[in-house]
Amino acid sequence: MPVMIRSARLQLSPFKMADAEEVYECISPAIARFMRWEPSKSLNEYKAHREARLQANDRSVFSFVVRRSDTMECLGIAGLDEADQPAPELGIWLKQAAHGHGYGTETIKAVAEWATATLAKQSFLYPVAVENVASRRIAEKLNGKIVGTRRNPKYESVVYEIRPLTRPWPGR
């Protein structure tokens, strides 16, 4: 049965190649500013990158397309990496038009609750660029606590630990 995560306003489903064009349209240099990656230069380059990730069939990496439930508008991508580790890593990027509506917090909470219920995970790491105030607010709204720092070529980040409230996943 395919994974489908639902929250009050959102639906998250595993990325498939049919989503590539819509997702690519959401990416901008402003979005990539606080991402470890640089935006693809073309749709074909993006498709090749995503196809390679799908072909790798890494069962410890989940990539979900985030959509509004009412319109099915594509908002961006949420991820759960290193799902085979005790504390997997959460990640998210949403297109600029989706910022400021609480979708980021709702998405991260939904992925963490899903992984708690279905993968028996109790805590998650959420690395955020120090200057990315909006993403830091997501972690803080979810009672995240800073447990470390990281540095990559683009920026320095703080790493939050998020522990969702344990509750049965309703499988909505």
Phi, psi and omega in degrees: 000128182294149178287134172219121178252129178237144173232190183304319185237356190232159174228129180241127179227152180303139178300136170226160186302332177297341179273348192305313184295315179297317180294315180303321180297337181278343186277136176218162176302325179296322178293317184286349182307319183254021176253154178290340184259162173257148180297145175296148182280344181206164176299319180298320178295318179297315179299319179297318178297313182292322178298319178297320178295318179295319180294330179296334176049045179282109184285000177261003182236125177243134178232116185249135172277128181263125179228150170290136181292325185284325184245347186064019176297132177285127181252335182155208185228140170240147181226155171227108181254157179057043181296346177275358179264160180300325179234088179297165183256125176270149175206158180201147163216139179233147179299156186303321182296342181269353181289148174084011181246004181082006181294325181297311179297316180299320180293309182299318178299315181296317179295317180296318179295320178298312182293328176295314184284322186262334181247003179059038177268140182250342178212160185220149172262144181221091180282137184220135175304138182307320183278354182274080185300319182298315180289329176295324178296324177303308181300318183291324176295332180263020179061030177293146179240136179290126181239359179176184177225161175217158175227136172229177185300336184267328186194170172261144181230159170255149180247120177265149167255129178243130177239102181290155173295132181281126175206155180298136177283122185285352179065028184308000000 
